[in-house]
Short mmCIF file of C-alpha atoms and ligand atoms in Angstrom, two decimals:
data_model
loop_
_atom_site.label_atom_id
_atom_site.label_comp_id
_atom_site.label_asym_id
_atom_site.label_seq_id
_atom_site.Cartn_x
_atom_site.Cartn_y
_atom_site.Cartn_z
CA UNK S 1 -9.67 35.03 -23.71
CA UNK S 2 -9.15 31.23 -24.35
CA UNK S 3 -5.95 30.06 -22.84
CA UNK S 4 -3.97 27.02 -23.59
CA UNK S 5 -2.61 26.42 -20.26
CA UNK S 6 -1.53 22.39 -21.40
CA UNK S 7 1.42 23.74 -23.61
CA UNK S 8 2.81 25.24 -20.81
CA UNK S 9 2.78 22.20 -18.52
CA UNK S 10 5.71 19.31 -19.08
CA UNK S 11 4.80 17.14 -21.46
CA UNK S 12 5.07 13.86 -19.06
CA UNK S 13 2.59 15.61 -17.32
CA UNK S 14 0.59 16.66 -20.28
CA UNK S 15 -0.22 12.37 -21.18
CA UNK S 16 -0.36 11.68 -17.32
CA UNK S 17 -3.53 9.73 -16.06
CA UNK S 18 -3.81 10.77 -12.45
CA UNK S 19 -4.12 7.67 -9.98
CA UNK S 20 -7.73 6.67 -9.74
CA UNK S 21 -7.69 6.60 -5.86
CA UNK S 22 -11.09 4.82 -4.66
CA UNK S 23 -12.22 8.23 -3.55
CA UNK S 24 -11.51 9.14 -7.20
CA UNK S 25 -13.85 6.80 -9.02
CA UNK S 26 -16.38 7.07 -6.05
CA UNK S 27 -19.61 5.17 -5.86
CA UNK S 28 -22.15 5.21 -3.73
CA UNK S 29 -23.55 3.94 -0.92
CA UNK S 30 -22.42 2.65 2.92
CA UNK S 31 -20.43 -0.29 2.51
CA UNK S 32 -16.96 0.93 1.42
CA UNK S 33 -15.10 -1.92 0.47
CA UNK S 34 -13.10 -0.64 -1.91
CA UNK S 35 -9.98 0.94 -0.06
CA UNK S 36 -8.47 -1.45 1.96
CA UNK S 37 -9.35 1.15 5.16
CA UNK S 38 -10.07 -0.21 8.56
CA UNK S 39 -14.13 -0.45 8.69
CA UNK S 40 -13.42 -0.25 12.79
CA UNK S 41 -12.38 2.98 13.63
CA UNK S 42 -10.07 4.27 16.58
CA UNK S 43 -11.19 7.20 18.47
CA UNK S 44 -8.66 10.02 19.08
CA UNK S 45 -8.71 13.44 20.39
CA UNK S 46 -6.41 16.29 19.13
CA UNK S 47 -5.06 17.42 22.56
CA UNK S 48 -3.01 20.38 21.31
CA UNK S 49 -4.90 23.54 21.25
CA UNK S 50 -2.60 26.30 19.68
CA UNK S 51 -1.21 25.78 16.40
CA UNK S 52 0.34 29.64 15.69
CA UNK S 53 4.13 27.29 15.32
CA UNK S 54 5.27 25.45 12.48
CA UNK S 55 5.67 22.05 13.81
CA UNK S 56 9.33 19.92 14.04
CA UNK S 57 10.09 18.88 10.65
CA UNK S 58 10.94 15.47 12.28
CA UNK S 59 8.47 15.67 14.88
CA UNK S 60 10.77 13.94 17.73
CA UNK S 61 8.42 12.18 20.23
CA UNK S 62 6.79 10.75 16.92
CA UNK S 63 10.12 9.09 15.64
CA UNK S 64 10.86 7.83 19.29
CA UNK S 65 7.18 6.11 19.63
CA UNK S 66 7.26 4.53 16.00
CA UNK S 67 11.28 3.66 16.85
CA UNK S 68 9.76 1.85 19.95
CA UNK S 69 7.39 0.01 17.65
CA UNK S 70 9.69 -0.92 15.71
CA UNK S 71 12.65 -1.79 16.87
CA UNK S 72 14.47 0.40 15.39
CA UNK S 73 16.86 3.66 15.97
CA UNK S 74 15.59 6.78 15.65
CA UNK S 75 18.12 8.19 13.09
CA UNK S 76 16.73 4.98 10.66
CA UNK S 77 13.13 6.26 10.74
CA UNK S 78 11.94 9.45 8.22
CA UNK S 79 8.06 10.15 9.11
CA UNK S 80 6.08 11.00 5.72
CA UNK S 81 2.43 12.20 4.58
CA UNK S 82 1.84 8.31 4.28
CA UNK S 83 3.32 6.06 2.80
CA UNK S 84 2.84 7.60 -0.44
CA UNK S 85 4.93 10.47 -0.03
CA UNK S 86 7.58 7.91 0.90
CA UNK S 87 7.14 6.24 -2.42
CA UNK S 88 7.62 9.91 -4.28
CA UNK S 89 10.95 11.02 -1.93
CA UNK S 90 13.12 8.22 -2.89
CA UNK S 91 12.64 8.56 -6.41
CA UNK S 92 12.96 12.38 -6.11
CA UNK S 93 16.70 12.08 -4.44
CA UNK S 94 17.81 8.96 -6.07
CA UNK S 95 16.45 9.22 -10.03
CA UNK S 96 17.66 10.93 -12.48
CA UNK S 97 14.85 12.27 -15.10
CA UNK S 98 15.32 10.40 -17.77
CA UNK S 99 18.28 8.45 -17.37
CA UNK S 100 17.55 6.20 -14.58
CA UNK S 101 14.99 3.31 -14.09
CA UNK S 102 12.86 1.66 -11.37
CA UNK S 103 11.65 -1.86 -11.31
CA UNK S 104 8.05 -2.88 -9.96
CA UNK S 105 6.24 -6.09 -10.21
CA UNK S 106 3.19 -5.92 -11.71
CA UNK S 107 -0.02 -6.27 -10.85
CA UNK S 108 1.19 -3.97 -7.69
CA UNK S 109 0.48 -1.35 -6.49
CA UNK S 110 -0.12 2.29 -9.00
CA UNK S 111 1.68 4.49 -7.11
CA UNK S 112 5.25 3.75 -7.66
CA UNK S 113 4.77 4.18 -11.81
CA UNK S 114 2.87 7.16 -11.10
CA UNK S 115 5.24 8.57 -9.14
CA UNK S 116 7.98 7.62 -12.02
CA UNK S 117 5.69 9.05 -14.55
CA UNK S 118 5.85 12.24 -12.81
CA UNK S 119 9.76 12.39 -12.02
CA UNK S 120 10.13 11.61 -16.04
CA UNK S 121 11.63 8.24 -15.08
CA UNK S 122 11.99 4.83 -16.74
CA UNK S 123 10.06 1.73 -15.71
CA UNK S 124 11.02 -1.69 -16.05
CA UNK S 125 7.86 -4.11 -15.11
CA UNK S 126 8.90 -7.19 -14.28
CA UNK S 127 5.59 -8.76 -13.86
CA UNK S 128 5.24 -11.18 -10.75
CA UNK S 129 4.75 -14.91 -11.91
CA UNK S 130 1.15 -15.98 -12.86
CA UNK S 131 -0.97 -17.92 -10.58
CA UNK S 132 2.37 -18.53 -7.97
CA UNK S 133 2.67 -14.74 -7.46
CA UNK S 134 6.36 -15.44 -7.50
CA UNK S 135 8.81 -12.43 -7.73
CA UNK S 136 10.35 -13.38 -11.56
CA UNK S 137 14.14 -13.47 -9.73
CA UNK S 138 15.58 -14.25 -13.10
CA UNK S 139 14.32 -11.01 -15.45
CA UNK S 140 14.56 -8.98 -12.66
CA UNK S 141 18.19 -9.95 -12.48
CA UNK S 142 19.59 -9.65 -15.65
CA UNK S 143 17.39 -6.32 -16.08
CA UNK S 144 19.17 -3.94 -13.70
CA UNK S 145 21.22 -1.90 -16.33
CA UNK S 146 20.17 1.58 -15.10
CA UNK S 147 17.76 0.93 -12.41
CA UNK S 148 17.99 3.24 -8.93
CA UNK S 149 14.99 1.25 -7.11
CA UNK S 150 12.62 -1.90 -7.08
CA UNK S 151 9.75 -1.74 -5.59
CA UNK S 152 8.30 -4.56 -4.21
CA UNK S 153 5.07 -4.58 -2.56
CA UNK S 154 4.83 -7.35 0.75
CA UNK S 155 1.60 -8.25 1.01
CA UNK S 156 1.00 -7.30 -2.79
CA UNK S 157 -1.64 -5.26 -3.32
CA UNK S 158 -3.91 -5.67 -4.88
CA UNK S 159 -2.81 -10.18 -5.27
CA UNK S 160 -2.65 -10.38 -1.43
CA UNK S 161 0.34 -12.44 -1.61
CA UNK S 162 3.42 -12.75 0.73
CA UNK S 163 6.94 -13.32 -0.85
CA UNK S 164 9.17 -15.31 0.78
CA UNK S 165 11.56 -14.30 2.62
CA UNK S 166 13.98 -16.79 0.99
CA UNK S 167 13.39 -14.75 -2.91
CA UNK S 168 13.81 -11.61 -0.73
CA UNK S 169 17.14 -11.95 0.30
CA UNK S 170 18.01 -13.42 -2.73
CA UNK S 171 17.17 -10.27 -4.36
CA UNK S 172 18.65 -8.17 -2.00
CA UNK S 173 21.85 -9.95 -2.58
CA UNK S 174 21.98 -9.72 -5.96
CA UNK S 175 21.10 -5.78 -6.00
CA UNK S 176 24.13 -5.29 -3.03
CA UNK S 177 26.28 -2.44 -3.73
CA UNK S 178 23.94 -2.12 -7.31
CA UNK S 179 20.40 -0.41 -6.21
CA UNK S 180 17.89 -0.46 -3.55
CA UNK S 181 15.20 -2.38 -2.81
CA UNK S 182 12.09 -0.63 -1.54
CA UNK S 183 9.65 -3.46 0.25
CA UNK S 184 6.65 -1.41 1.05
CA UNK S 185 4.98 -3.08 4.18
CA UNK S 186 2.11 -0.98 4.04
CA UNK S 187 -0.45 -3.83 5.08
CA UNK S 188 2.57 -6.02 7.01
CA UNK S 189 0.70 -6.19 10.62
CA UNK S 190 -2.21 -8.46 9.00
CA UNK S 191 1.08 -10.75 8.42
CA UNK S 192 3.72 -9.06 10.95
CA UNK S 193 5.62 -12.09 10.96
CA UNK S 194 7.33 -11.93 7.02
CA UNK S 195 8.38 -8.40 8.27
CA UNK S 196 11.95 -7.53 6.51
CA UNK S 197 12.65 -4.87 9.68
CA UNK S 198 15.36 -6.76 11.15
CA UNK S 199 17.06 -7.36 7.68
CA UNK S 200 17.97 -3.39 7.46
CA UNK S 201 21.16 -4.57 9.93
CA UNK S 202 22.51 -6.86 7.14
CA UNK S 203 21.42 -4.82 4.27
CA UNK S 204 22.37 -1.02 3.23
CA UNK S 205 20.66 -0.90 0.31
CA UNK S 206 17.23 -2.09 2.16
CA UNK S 207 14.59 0.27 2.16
CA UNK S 208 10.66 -0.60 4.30
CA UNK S 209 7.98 1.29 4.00
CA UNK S 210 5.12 1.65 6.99
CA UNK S 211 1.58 3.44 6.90
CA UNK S 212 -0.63 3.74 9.87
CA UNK S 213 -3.15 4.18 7.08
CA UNK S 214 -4.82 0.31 7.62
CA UNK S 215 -4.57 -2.23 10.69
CA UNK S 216 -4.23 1.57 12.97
CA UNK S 217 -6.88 2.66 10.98
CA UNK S 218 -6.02 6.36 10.58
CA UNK S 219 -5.93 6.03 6.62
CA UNK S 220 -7.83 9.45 7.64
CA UNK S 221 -4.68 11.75 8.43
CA UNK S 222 -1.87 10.65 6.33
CA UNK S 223 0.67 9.65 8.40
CA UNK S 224 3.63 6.77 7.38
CA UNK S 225 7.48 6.38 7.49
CA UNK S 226 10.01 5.16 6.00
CA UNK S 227 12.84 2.44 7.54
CA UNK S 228 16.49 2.12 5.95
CA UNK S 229 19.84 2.59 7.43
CA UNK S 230 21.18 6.35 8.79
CA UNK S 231 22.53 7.21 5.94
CA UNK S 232 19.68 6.97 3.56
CA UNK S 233 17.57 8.57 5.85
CA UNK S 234 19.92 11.87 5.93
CA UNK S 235 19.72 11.72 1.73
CA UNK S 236 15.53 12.11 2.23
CA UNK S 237 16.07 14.27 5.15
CA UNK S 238 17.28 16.96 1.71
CA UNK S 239 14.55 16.36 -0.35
CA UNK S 240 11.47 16.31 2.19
CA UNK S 241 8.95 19.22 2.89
CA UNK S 242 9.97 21.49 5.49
CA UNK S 243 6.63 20.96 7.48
CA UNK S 244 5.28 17.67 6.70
CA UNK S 245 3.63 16.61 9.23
CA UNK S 246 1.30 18.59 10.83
CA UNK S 247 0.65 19.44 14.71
CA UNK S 248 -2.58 17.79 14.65
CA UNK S 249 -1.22 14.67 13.12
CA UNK S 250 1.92 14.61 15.33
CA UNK S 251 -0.22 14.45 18.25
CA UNK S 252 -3.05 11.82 16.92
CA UNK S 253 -0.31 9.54 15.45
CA UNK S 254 1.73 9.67 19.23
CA UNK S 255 -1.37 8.08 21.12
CA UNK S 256 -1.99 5.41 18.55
CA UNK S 257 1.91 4.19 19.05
CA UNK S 258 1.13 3.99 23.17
CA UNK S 259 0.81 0.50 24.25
CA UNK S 260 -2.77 0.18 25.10
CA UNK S 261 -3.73 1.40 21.02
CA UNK S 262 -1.27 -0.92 19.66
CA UNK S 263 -2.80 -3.87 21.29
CA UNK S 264 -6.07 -2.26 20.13
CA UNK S 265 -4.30 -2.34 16.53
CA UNK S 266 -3.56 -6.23 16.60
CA UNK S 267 -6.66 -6.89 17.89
CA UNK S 268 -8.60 -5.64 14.97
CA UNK S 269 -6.23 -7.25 12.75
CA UNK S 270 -6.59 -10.41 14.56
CA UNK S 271 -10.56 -9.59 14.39
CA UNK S 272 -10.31 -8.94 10.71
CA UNK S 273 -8.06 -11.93 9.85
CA UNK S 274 -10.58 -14.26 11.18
CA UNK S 275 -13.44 -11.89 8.91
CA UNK S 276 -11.28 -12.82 5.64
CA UNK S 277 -11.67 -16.21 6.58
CA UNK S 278 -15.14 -16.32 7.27
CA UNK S 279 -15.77 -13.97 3.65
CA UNK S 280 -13.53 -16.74 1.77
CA UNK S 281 -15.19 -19.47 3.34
CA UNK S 282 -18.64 -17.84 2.41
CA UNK S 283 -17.17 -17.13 -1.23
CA UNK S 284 -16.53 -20.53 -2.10
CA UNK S 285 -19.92 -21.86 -1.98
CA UNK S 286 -21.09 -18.67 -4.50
CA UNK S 287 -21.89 -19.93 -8.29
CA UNK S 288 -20.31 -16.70 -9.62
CA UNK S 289 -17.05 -17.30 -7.86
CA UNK S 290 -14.33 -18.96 -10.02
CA UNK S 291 -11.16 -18.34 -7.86
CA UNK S 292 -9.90 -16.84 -4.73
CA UNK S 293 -6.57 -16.10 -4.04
CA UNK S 294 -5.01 -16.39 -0.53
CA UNK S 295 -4.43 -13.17 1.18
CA UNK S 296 -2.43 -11.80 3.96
CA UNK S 297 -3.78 -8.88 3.94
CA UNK S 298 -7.15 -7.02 4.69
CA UNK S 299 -8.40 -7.51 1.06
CA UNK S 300 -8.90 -10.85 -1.12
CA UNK S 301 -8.46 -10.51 -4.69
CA UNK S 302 -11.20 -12.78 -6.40
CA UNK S 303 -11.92 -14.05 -10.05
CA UNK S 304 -15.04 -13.97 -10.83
CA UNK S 305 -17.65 -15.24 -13.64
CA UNK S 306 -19.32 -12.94 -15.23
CA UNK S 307 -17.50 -10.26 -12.96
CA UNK S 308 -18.53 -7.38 -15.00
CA UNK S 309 -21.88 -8.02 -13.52
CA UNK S 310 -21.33 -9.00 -10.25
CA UNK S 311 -19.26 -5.75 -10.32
CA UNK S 312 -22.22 -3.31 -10.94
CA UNK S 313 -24.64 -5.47 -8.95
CA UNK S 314 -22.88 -4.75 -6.12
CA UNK S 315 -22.41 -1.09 -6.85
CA UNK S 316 -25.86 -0.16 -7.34
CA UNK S 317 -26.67 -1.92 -4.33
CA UNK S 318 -24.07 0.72 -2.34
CA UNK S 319 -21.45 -1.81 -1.99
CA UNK S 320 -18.38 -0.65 -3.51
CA UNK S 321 -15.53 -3.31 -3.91
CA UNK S 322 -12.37 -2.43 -6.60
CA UNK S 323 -12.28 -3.41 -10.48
CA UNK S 324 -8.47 -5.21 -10.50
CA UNK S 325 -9.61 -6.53 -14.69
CA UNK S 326 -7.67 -4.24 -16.42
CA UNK S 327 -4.41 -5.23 -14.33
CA UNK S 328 -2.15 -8.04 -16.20
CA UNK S 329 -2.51 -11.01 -15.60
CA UNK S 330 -6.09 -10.49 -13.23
CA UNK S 331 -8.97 -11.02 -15.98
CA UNK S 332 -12.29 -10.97 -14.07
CA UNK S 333 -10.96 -10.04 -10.92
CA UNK S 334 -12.07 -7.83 -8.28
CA UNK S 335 -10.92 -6.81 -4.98
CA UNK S 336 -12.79 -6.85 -1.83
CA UNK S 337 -11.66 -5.21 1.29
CA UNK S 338 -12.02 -6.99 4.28
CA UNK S 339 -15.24 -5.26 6.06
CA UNK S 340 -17.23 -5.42 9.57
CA UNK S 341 -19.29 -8.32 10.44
CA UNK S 342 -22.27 -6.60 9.14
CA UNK S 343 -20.67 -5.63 5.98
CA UNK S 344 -18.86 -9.24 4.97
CA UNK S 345 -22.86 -10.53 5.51
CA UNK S 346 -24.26 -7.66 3.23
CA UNK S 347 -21.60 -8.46 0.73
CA UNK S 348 -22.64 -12.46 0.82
CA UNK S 349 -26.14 -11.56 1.14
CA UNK S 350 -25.98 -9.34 -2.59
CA UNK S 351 -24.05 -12.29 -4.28
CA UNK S 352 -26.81 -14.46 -3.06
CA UNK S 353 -29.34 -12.32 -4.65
CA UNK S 354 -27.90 -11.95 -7.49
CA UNK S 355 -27.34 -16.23 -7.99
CA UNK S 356 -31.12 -15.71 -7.69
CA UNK S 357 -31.87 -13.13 -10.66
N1 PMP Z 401 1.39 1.16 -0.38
C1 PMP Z 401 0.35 0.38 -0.68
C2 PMP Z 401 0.62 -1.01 -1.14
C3 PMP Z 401 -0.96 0.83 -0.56
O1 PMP Z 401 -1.98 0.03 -0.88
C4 PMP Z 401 -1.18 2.15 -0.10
C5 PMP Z 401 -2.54 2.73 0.07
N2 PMP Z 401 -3.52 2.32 -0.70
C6 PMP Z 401 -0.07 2.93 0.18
C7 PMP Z 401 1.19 2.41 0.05
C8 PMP Z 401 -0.21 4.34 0.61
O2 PMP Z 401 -0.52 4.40 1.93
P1 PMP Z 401 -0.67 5.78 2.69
O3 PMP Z 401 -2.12 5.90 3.01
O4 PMP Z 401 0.16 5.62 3.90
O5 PMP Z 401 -0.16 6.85 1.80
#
């Protein structure tokens, strides 16, 4: 018996494109460069042994350790199944299907339209100025009739960019008492210092995202939180799993907070900072490379001649970097992770080849 199982699901859903994660459109090879993950990993050991309990919805010693990192209380810190999940609460307890609107600035990050797709909520796209990677303070402005959250990506991904901190709070004035502004710091300790963390004092209707998916390198077992004031915290407290986080998690995500791994952390960031250099400085003597944007962040988004086949060069030699082309406003542009020693040389080793073909 044939079934038509897409009538039955909701029609949003029915003309939804699921995210193409980089494990999605896959590839093949060994130099994965196409995820933004830490190529340097950090070696843990689950040292639980019985897992017959549900774990703490809030897992305690968790929010105390990330609090500590932070700065933070404990009652402003919800822990999430990455940062994603984060993304995907606050539009579950503050849209309304429908009615309400969010704000991103394009090209950013898929997620948070995804996750609005799904919800059946409006977008606004208020695309990020061209070339200056500005946030577009005026549209954004006079278009928040309606809209619940902006999301605002700091670094951008996949542009690399930093806003300053100047537009920020200029934004976050403007939306005071009106909606909240999400900054999602996902990649923020390759550039810890344009941190918004100690703006959640001055600003309710602040909202920071955190992953320990990239500079602690445990993109691996989904672990992130979210930062805003008590209040806000309580609202996603009512719309969160009752289990998210899982024992194992809990007790992997604890010993990468302890001192020792967070220096560990900032020195790989500090070791891949100086890599991105090194890659951009190598980049900018390659005959295919028309421009590369600055970065603070463990990726560089670069325009490329002919990128199409600098693209699949690289692909069937096992290198897999990220197609950004069909993204406004980033025509011939593809994103490269920031890799190990060995892999920045394989990358500028391929391009060379390929100037030679
Ligand atoms: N925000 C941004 C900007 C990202 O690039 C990513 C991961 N690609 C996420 C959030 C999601 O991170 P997590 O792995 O913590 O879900």
């Amino acid at each position: 018996m044939k079934s038509n199982l897409n009538n039955l699901t909701r029609i949003n859903i029915q003309n939804l494109s699921p995210y193409q994660s980089a494990r999605r459109i896959g590839g093949h090879g060994d130099t994965w460069l196409n995820a933004n993950e830490s190529p340097m990993s950090a070696l843990f050991k689950c040292r639980v042994e019985s897992f017959n309990r549900y774990p703490e919805c809030q897992p305690n010693n968790l929010i105390s350790a990330y609090a500590d990192y932070v700065g933070l209380f404990r009652k402003e810190i919800l822990v999430t199944r990455g940062a994603d999940e984060g993304i995907e609460l606050l539009i579950k307890a503050f849209c309304e299907p429908k009615k309400d609107a969010i704000i991103y600035c394009p090209p950013t990050y898929d997620m948070y339209a995804i996750n609005a797709k799904i919800a059946n909520v409006k977008i606004k796209e208020i695309p990020i100025l061209k070339n200056t990677w500005k946030i577009d303070l005026f549209n954004l402005q006079a278009s928040l009739d309606g809209v619940k959250l902006i999301y605002i990506c700091n670094p951008n991904n996949p542009t690399g960019n930093i806003f300053s901190k100047k537009d920020l709070i200029i934004l976050l004035q403007v939306t005071f008492n009106r909606c909240l502004v999400v900054i999602d710091e996902a990649y923020i300790e390759f550039s810890s210092k344009d941190s918004m963390v100690s703006y959640l004092k001055e600003f309710p209707n602040l909202i920071i995202l955190r992953t320990l998916s990239k500079a602690f390198a445990l993109a691996g077992i989904r672990c992130g939180f979210t930062l805003a004031n008590e209040e806000i915290i309580n609202i996603l407290h009512k719309v969160i799993s009752p289990y998210p986080i899982s024992t194992v998690v809990t007790d992997i995500a604890i010993q990468a907070l302890e001192k020792n791994e967070i220096k560990n952390m900032q020195n790989r960031v500090i070791k891949l900072n100086k890599n991105r250099v090194w890659l951009i400085n190598k980049l900018k003597k390659n005959n295919f490379v028309k421009k590369i944007f600055d970065s603070h962040a463990n990726y560089i988004l670069v325009k490329f001649y002919m990128f199409k086949r600098v693209f699949q060069h690289l692909w069937e030699k096992g290198i897999i970097i990220r197609n950004q082309d069909h993204k406004i406003n980033l025509q011939g542009c593809l994103r490269i992770s920031i890799g190990s020693d060995k892999e920045c040389l394989r990358l500028i080793e391929e391009l060379k080849n390929l100037s030679k073909i």
